[in-house]
Coordinates of C-alpha atoms and ligand atoms in Angstrom, one line a residue:
Chain M
M1 CA 5.0 3.3 17.8
D2 CA 2.5 5.6 19.4
T3 CA 0.8 7.2 16.5
T4 CA -1.7 9.3 18.7
H5 CA 0.3 12.3 18.7
F6 CA 1.2 12.4 15.3
E7 CA -2.6 11.7 14.9
E8 CA -3.8 14.3 16.7
I9 CA -1.5 16.9 14.4
F10 CA -3.1 15.7 11.3
E11 CA -6.5 16.1 12.2
A12 CA -5.9 19.7 13.4
K13 CA -3.8 20.5 10.0
L14 CA -7.1 19.3 8.6
A15 CA -9.3 21.1 11.0
R16 CA -7.2 24.6 10.0
N17 CA -7.2 23.8 6.1
E18 CA -3.7 23.9 6.6
M19 CA -1.8 21.4 3.3
I20 CA -0.2 18.0 4.1
E21 CA 3.0 17.7 3.0
P22 CA 5.4 14.8 1.6
K23 CA 7.3 14.5 4.8
D24 CA 4.5 14.8 7.4
W25 CA 2.6 12.3 9.1
M26 CA -0.9 11.1 7.5
P27 CA -2.5 7.5 7.8
D28 CA -1.5 5.1 6.0
N29 CA -5.0 5.0 4.7
Y30 CA -4.6 8.9 3.4
R31 CA -1.4 7.7 1.7
K32 CA -2.8 4.8 -0.2
H33 CA -6.1 7.1 -0.6
L34 CA -3.9 9.1 -2.5
I35 CA -1.6 7.2 -4.3
R36 CA -4.9 5.7 -5.8
Q37 CA -7.0 8.6 -7.2
I38 CA -3.6 10.2 -8.2
S39 CA -2.0 7.5 -9.8
Q40 CA -5.7 7.0 -11.9
H41 CA -5.7 10.5 -12.8
A42 CA -2.6 10.4 -14.2
H43 CA -3.1 7.4 -16.5
S44 CA -6.4 8.8 -17.4
E45 CA -3.9 11.7 -18.9
V46 CA -1.6 9.5 -20.6
V47 CA -4.5 7.0 -22.3
G48 CA -6.3 10.5 -22.9
M49 CA -3.8 11.4 -25.3
L50 CA -4.5 8.3 -27.5
P51 CA -8.6 8.9 -28.5
E52 CA -7.7 12.2 -29.9
G53 CA -4.1 11.4 -31.2
N54 CA -6.2 9.2 -33.5
W55 CA -7.0 12.3 -35.4
I56 CA -2.8 14.6 -34.9
T57 CA -2.7 12.9 -39.1
R58 CA -6.5 13.8 -39.8
A59 CA -7.0 17.1 -38.6
P60 CA -8.8 19.2 -40.9
S61 CA -6.4 21.9 -41.0
L62 CA -3.2 23.0 -40.6
R63 CA -4.2 25.6 -38.1
A64 CA -6.5 22.8 -36.1
K65 CA -3.6 20.0 -36.3
K66 CA -1.2 23.0 -33.9
I67 CA -4.2 23.2 -31.6
L68 CA -4.8 19.3 -31.3
L69 CA -0.7 18.3 -31.1
A70 CA -0.5 21.4 -28.4
K71 CA -3.4 19.6 -26.4
V72 CA -2.4 16.4 -26.4
Q73 CA 0.8 17.0 -25.6
D74 CA -0.6 19.7 -22.7
E75 CA -2.5 16.3 -21.4
G76 CA 1.3 14.4 -21.2
G77 CA 2.6 17.0 -19.5
H78 CA -0.5 17.1 -17.1
G79 CA 0.8 13.1 -16.5
L80 CA 4.1 13.9 -15.4
Y81 CA 3.1 16.6 -13.0
L82 CA 0.6 13.4 -11.6
Y83 CA 2.1 10.9 -11.6
T84 CA 5.7 13.3 -10.0
A85 CA 3.1 13.7 -7.8
A86 CA 2.2 10.7 -6.5
E87 CA 6.2 9.9 -6.5
T88 CA 6.2 12.1 -3.5
L89 CA 4.0 9.5 -1.3
G90 CA 6.9 7.2 -1.9
I91 CA 5.8 4.9 -4.9
S92 CA 8.5 4.8 -7.5
R93 CA 7.6 6.0 -11.6
D94 CA 8.8 2.7 -12.8
E95 CA 5.6 1.0 -10.3
L96 CA 3.5 3.6 -11.6
I97 CA 3.8 2.2 -15.5
D98 CA 3.9 -0.8 -14.5
Q99 CA 0.6 -1.0 -12.5
L100 CA -1.0 0.7 -15.3
L101 CA 0.2 -1.9 -17.8
T102 CA -0.6 -4.4 -15.9
G103 CA -4.3 -3.8 -15.1
V104 CA -3.8 -3.3 -11.7
A105 CA -4.5 0.3 -11.6
K106 CA -7.7 1.9 -13.5
Y107 CA -7.6 5.4 -15.5
S108 CA -11.0 7.4 -16.6
S109 CA -13.6 5.4 -18.3
I110 CA -14.3 7.6 -21.1
F111 CA -11.3 7.0 -22.6
N112 CA -12.5 3.9 -23.2
Y113 CA -14.6 5.0 -26.2
P114 CA -13.7 5.3 -30.0
T115 CA -13.0 9.1 -31.4
L116 CA -15.1 7.9 -35.1
T117 CA -14.8 11.1 -36.2
W118 CA -13.4 14.9 -36.2
A119 CA -16.6 16.2 -34.5
D120 CA -15.3 13.9 -31.4
I121 CA -13.0 16.0 -31.2
G122 CA -15.3 19.5 -29.9
A123 CA -16.9 17.0 -28.1
I124 CA -14.4 16.2 -26.0
G125 CA -12.9 19.3 -26.0
W126 CA -16.0 20.8 -25.1
L127 CA -17.5 18.2 -22.9
V128 CA -14.5 15.5 -21.8
D129 CA -12.5 18.3 -20.7
G130 CA -15.4 20.5 -19.2
A131 CA -16.3 17.4 -16.9
A132 CA -12.5 16.9 -15.9
I133 CA -11.6 20.9 -15.6
M134 CA -15.3 20.6 -12.7
N135 CA -13.4 17.9 -11.1
Q136 CA -9.9 19.7 -11.5
V137 CA -10.7 23.3 -9.2
M138 CA -12.4 21.4 -7.0
L139 CA -8.9 19.3 -6.7
Q140 CA -6.7 23.1 -6.0
R141 CA -7.8 22.8 -3.3
T142 CA -7.1 19.3 -2.1
S143 CA -5.2 18.6 1.1
Y144 CA -2.0 17.4 -0.3
G145 CA 0.5 19.3 -1.1
P146 CA 1.8 17.9 -4.3
Y147 CA -1.7 17.2 -6.1
A148 CA -3.0 20.8 -5.2
R149 CA 0.3 22.4 -6.5
A150 CA -0.1 19.9 -10.0
M151 CA -3.7 20.8 -9.9
V152 CA -3.2 24.4 -10.1
R153 CA -0.4 24.6 -12.9
I154 CA -3.1 21.8 -15.3
C155 CA -6.8 24.2 -14.8
K156 CA -4.3 26.8 -16.4
E157 CA -3.5 25.6 -19.1
E158 CA -6.7 23.5 -19.4
S159 CA -9.0 27.1 -19.8
F160 CA -7.6 26.7 -23.5
H161 CA -8.8 22.7 -24.4
Q162 CA -12.7 23.2 -23.3
R163 CA -12.6 25.4 -25.7
Q164 CA -11.3 24.6 -28.5
G165 CA -13.2 22.5 -28.4
Y166 CA -16.5 24.1 -28.1
E167 CA -15.1 26.0 -31.5
I168 CA -14.8 23.0 -33.3
M169 CA -19.3 21.9 -32.3
T170 CA -20.1 25.2 -32.7
M171 CA -18.2 25.0 -36.6
M172 CA -19.6 22.0 -37.3
A173 CA -23.0 22.9 -35.6
R174 CA -23.7 26.2 -38.7
G175 CA -21.4 24.4 -41.5
T176 CA -23.6 22.2 -43.6
P177 CA -26.4 20.0 -42.6
E178 CA -23.6 17.0 -42.7
Q179 CA -21.6 18.3 -40.3
R180 CA -24.4 19.5 -38.0
A181 CA -25.6 15.8 -38.3
M182 CA -22.2 15.0 -37.5
A183 CA -21.4 17.0 -34.3
Q184 CA -24.9 16.5 -33.3
D185 CA -24.2 12.7 -33.7
A186 CA -21.2 13.4 -31.5
V187 CA -22.7 14.7 -28.4
N188 CA -25.6 11.4 -28.3
R189 CA -22.5 9.6 -28.0
W190 CA -20.3 11.7 -25.7
W191 CA -23.0 12.5 -23.3
W192 CA -23.4 9.5 -21.4
P193 CA -20.1 9.1 -20.2
T194 CA -19.5 12.7 -19.9
L195 CA -21.6 12.4 -17.1
M196 CA -20.0 9.2 -15.1
M197 CA -16.4 10.8 -15.5
F198 CA -17.9 12.6 -11.6
G199 CA -18.0 8.4 -10.5
P200 CA -21.1 6.8 -9.3
P201 CA -23.4 8.4 -7.4
D202 CA -22.9 8.8 -3.6
A203 CA -25.2 6.4 -1.8
E204 CA -23.4 3.9 -4.5
S205 CA -19.6 5.7 -3.7
P206 CA -17.3 3.1 -1.9
N207 CA -14.5 5.5 -1.6
S208 CA -16.8 9.1 -1.0
A209 CA -17.0 9.4 3.0
N210 CA -12.7 9.1 3.1
A211 CA -12.0 11.3 0.6
I212 CA -14.8 14.1 1.9
K213 CA -13.0 13.3 5.8
W214 CA -10.0 14.1 4.8
K215 CA -10.5 17.5 2.6
I216 CA -9.0 15.0 -0.4
K217 CA -12.8 15.8 -2.3
R218 CA -14.6 19.0 -1.2
E219 CA -17.4 18.2 -3.0
S220 CA -19.6 14.6 -4.2
N221 CA -19.5 13.7 -7.0
D222 CA -23.8 14.6 -7.4
Q223 CA -22.7 17.9 -6.8
L224 CA -19.6 18.0 -9.6
R225 CA -22.3 15.9 -12.0
Q226 CA -25.1 18.4 -11.6
R227 CA -23.1 21.5 -12.0
F228 CA -21.6 20.7 -15.2
V229 CA -25.5 20.2 -16.3
N230 CA -26.0 23.2 -15.1
Q231 CA -23.8 24.9 -17.6
T232 CA -23.5 22.8 -19.8
L233 CA -27.0 23.1 -21.3
P234 CA -26.9 27.0 -22.2
Q235 CA -23.8 26.1 -24.3
G236 CA -25.0 23.4 -26.1
E237 CA -28.4 25.5 -26.4
L238 CA -27.0 28.8 -28.0
I239 CA -25.4 26.4 -31.0
G240 CA -28.3 25.0 -31.6
L241 CA -27.2 21.7 -30.7
T242 CA -29.9 18.8 -28.3
F243 CA -29.1 16.5 -25.1
P244 CA -30.1 12.7 -26.2
D245 CA -31.8 13.1 -22.8
K246 CA -36.0 13.3 -23.0
G247 CA -35.5 13.8 -18.8
L248 CA -33.8 17.2 -18.4
T249 CA -35.9 19.6 -17.7
W250 CA -35.3 22.8 -15.5
N251 CA -36.5 23.0 -12.2
E252 CA -37.2 26.1 -10.5
E253 CA -37.2 24.9 -7.2
K254 CA -33.5 23.9 -7.1
Q255 CA -32.7 26.6 -9.4
G256 CA -30.4 23.6 -11.8
Y257 CA -31.5 20.8 -14.2
D258 CA -33.2 17.7 -13.8
F259 CA -31.6 15.1 -15.7
T260 CA -31.7 11.4 -16.5
A261 CA -29.4 9.3 -14.8
P262 CA -26.4 7.5 -17.1
D263 CA -26.3 3.8 -17.5
W264 CA -24.4 2.1 -14.2
A265 CA -24.3 -1.2 -15.4
E266 CA -22.4 0.3 -18.5
F267 CA -20.3 2.7 -16.4
K268 CA -19.1 -0.4 -14.4
N269 CA -19.0 -2.7 -17.0
V270 CA -16.0 -0.4 -19.0
I271 CA -15.1 0.1 -15.2
S272 CA -13.5 -3.5 -15.8
G273 CA -12.4 -3.6 -18.9
N274 CA -15.4 -4.2 -21.4
G275 CA -16.2 -1.2 -23.1
P276 CA -15.1 -0.8 -26.5
C277 CA -11.8 0.5 -26.8
N278 CA -10.3 -1.2 -23.4
R279 CA -8.2 -3.9 -25.0
E280 CA -7.1 -1.7 -27.5
R281 CA -5.9 1.7 -24.9
L282 CA -3.9 -1.0 -23.0
A283 CA -2.1 -2.7 -26.1
M284 CA -1.2 0.8 -27.4
R285 CA 0.8 1.5 -24.5
R286 CA 2.5 -1.1 -24.3
R287 CA 3.4 -1.1 -27.2
A288 CA 4.3 2.2 -27.1
H289 CA 6.5 1.6 -23.7
D290 CA 8.2 -1.6 -25.1
E291 CA 9.2 0.4 -28.4
G292 CA 10.8 3.6 -25.8
R293 CA 12.6 0.9 -24.1
W294 CA 16.2 1.3 -26.2
V295 CA 15.5 5.0 -26.1
R296 CA 16.1 4.3 -22.5
E297 CA 18.6 2.1 -22.0
A298 CA 20.7 4.2 -24.7
A299 CA 20.0 7.1 -22.3
Q300 CA 21.4 5.2 -19.0
A301 CA 24.1 4.0 -20.8
Y302 CA 25.4 7.2 -22.4
A303 CA 24.9 8.8 -19.2
A304 CA 27.5 6.2 -17.5
K305 CA 29.6 7.1 -20.1
N306 CA 29.5 10.6 -19.3
K307 CA 30.3 9.6 -16.0
R308 CA 33.0 8.0 -16.9
Y309 CA 35.2 10.3 -19.0
Q310 CA 34.2 13.0 -15.9
A311 CA 36.4 10.5 -13.5
V312 CA 39.2 9.6 -16.0
A313 CA 39.3 13.7 -16.8
Chain P
M1 CA 28.2 -4.8 -21.7
E2 CA 26.2 -5.8 -18.4
A3 CA 22.2 -6.3 -18.5
I4 CA 20.5 -2.6 -18.1
K5 CA 18.0 -3.2 -16.0
D6 CA 14.6 -0.6 -17.1
S7 CA 14.2 2.8 -15.8
Q8 CA 12.3 6.4 -16.3
G9 CA 15.9 7.9 -14.9
A10 CA 16.4 9.6 -11.6
V11 CA 14.3 12.9 -10.3
W12 CA 15.3 16.2 -10.7
E13 CA 13.5 19.6 -9.3
V14 CA 12.9 22.2 -11.5
F15 CA 13.6 25.3 -10.2
I16 CA 12.2 28.4 -12.8
Q17 CA 12.3 32.2 -12.9
A18 CA 9.9 34.1 -13.8
K19 CA 11.8 37.1 -15.4
P20 CA 15.1 37.9 -14.7
G21 CA 15.8 39.2 -11.1
Q22 CA 13.0 37.6 -9.5
P23 CA 14.2 34.6 -7.4
Y24 CA 14.4 31.6 -9.0
R25 CA 10.6 28.7 -7.5
H26 CA 9.8 25.5 -7.2
V27 CA 8.2 24.2 -9.9
G28 CA 8.3 20.4 -9.6
N29 CA 10.4 17.8 -10.7
V30 CA 11.2 15.8 -13.8
H31 CA 12.5 12.6 -14.5
A32 CA 15.5 12.3 -16.8
F33 CA 19.4 10.8 -16.8
D34 CA 21.5 13.1 -17.1
K35 CA 22.0 17.5 -16.5
E36 CA 21.3 18.2 -20.3
M37 CA 17.9 16.0 -20.5
A38 CA 17.1 17.2 -17.6
M39 CA 17.0 20.7 -18.6
Q40 CA 15.2 19.9 -21.8
N41 CA 12.6 18.4 -20.6
A42 CA 12.3 20.7 -17.4
R43 CA 11.4 23.5 -20.6
D44 CA 9.6 21.2 -22.5
V45 CA 7.3 20.0 -19.4
Y46 CA 7.4 23.8 -17.2
T47 CA 7.5 26.9 -20.2
R48 CA 5.2 26.1 -22.8
R49 CA 3.7 29.1 -22.6
G50 CA 6.7 31.6 -21.0
E51 CA 6.3 31.0 -17.3
G52 CA 10.4 31.7 -17.8
T53 CA 13.2 33.4 -18.8
A54 CA 15.6 30.9 -16.9
I55 CA 15.5 27.2 -15.1
W56 CA 17.7 25.4 -12.8
V57 CA 17.7 21.6 -12.5
V58 CA 19.0 20.0 -9.5
P59 CA 19.2 16.2 -8.6
S60 CA 16.8 15.2 -6.0
N61 CA 19.1 13.5 -3.5
Y62 CA 20.5 17.0 -3.0
I63 CA 18.0 18.6 -1.5
V64 CA 17.9 18.5 2.0
A65 CA 15.3 19.2 4.1
S66 CA 14.2 20.2 7.4
S67 CA 11.6 17.8 9.6
P68 CA 8.1 18.7 10.1
E69 CA 8.8 16.9 13.8
D70 CA 10.9 19.1 15.0
I71 CA 9.8 22.1 13.1
G72 CA 9.1 24.2 17.1
S73 CA 12.7 24.0 18.5
F74 CA 14.6 23.8 15.3
F75 CA 13.2 26.8 14.4
D76 CA 12.7 27.9 18.1
P77 CA 16.0 30.2 18.5
A78 CA 14.4 33.7 16.4
N79 CA 10.8 33.1 18.0
D80 CA 12.0 35.1 21.3
K81 CA 14.3 38.4 18.8
V82 CA 12.1 40.8 18.9
Y83 CA 15.0 43.4 18.3
R84 CA 15.3 41.9 15.4
H85 CA 12.2 43.8 13.6
P86 CA 12.2 48.0 12.9
T87 CA 8.5 47.7 14.8
F88 CA 10.0 47.1 17.9
Y89 CA 12.3 51.0 18.2
T90 CA 10.0 53.8 20.1
L91 CA 11.2 56.9 18.0
P92 CA 10.4 60.1 19.1
E93 CA 7.1 62.5 17.4
G94 CA 7.5 63.8 14.0
V95 CA 10.9 62.3 12.9
Q96 CA 11.2 61.2 9.0
H97 CA 12.6 59.1 6.5
I98 CA 14.0 56.2 9.6
Ligands
LIG401 FE1 -5.9 17.0 -18.8
LIG402 FE1 -7.5 19.0 -21.0

């Protein structure tokens, strides 16, 4: 089939900043790139429920518990929005789940770190959701319609996630010396993995060029990381928390902070399955999926039975 | 009993009316095995913050969509009928309420 005509229409749409919709013709590699990116994003939302879920039963107050429950429920919803966006590209939910459970698909490396104290819940909301929001705000203008629309919904919901985390950190930073120390320890542990969330440096990011060309991403990994650092440092200073980087200095010329790059060898190691919690996270997801099987089967049997009754009536 | 294949259920499109009197708008979709489940899932996934007062759910395979390839010829009949718009008409100076 001659696709040059279709390719021209596709390119022209991108040039006019029009969105590509599910039934539009698109290059195979654009489709593949999107399926990979959107499904990784969906898996991250779903696996991301685990480190926080770890603290729901031990939240320090009923208020804190209700907030954390609502946040974790939102993350499950984000996973759903993203799975349905990926499905519009011609892959089924079952295949997507299967790719996660068999380890074929990746999810964000950040969720392979443990949540050791309540302050980690604060640090996740403030730093991890903060970094995710930075990326997701950009993706509201991504070139694939269903992905962009999912991002608009997600960004609306995310705004409380970061605030509730920062509130926890503020309370602890202004609390007893033990609480302060706990908050500082959480920042020390989450700072580097958070910087890794934006992905490898532009020069070493294999998928970046296509993502920018196809307007899937509008800004590069390094640009987003820099903006995150600029925005987060004053927030830490305000509540008297420091960051574990001796190289942090204001650079008047670039109107931003200089900072040390995270340990990319650690990043690669975690991505390839050897982080502190990779095995535990996947085992937990598999168990949840297997233990839910009877529910899915019962629902199918019930729907089939009702159909039979309706046919008779 | 026949073996049941593991499944996440069929896809249902979700439409929400934000306020009474407003049109229903497509917001996304859910997976469900029947209409009750589709309705509950739509409520849980799409209206956690008062986004709507009413919901429609429709099995996705019942949606018929125009295809982008013949968008030109499909909408063509409307393109040369400018007289369907009020701005087409010449009216005398000073006329009111029309
Ligand atoms: Fe999220
Ligand atoms: Fe979040």
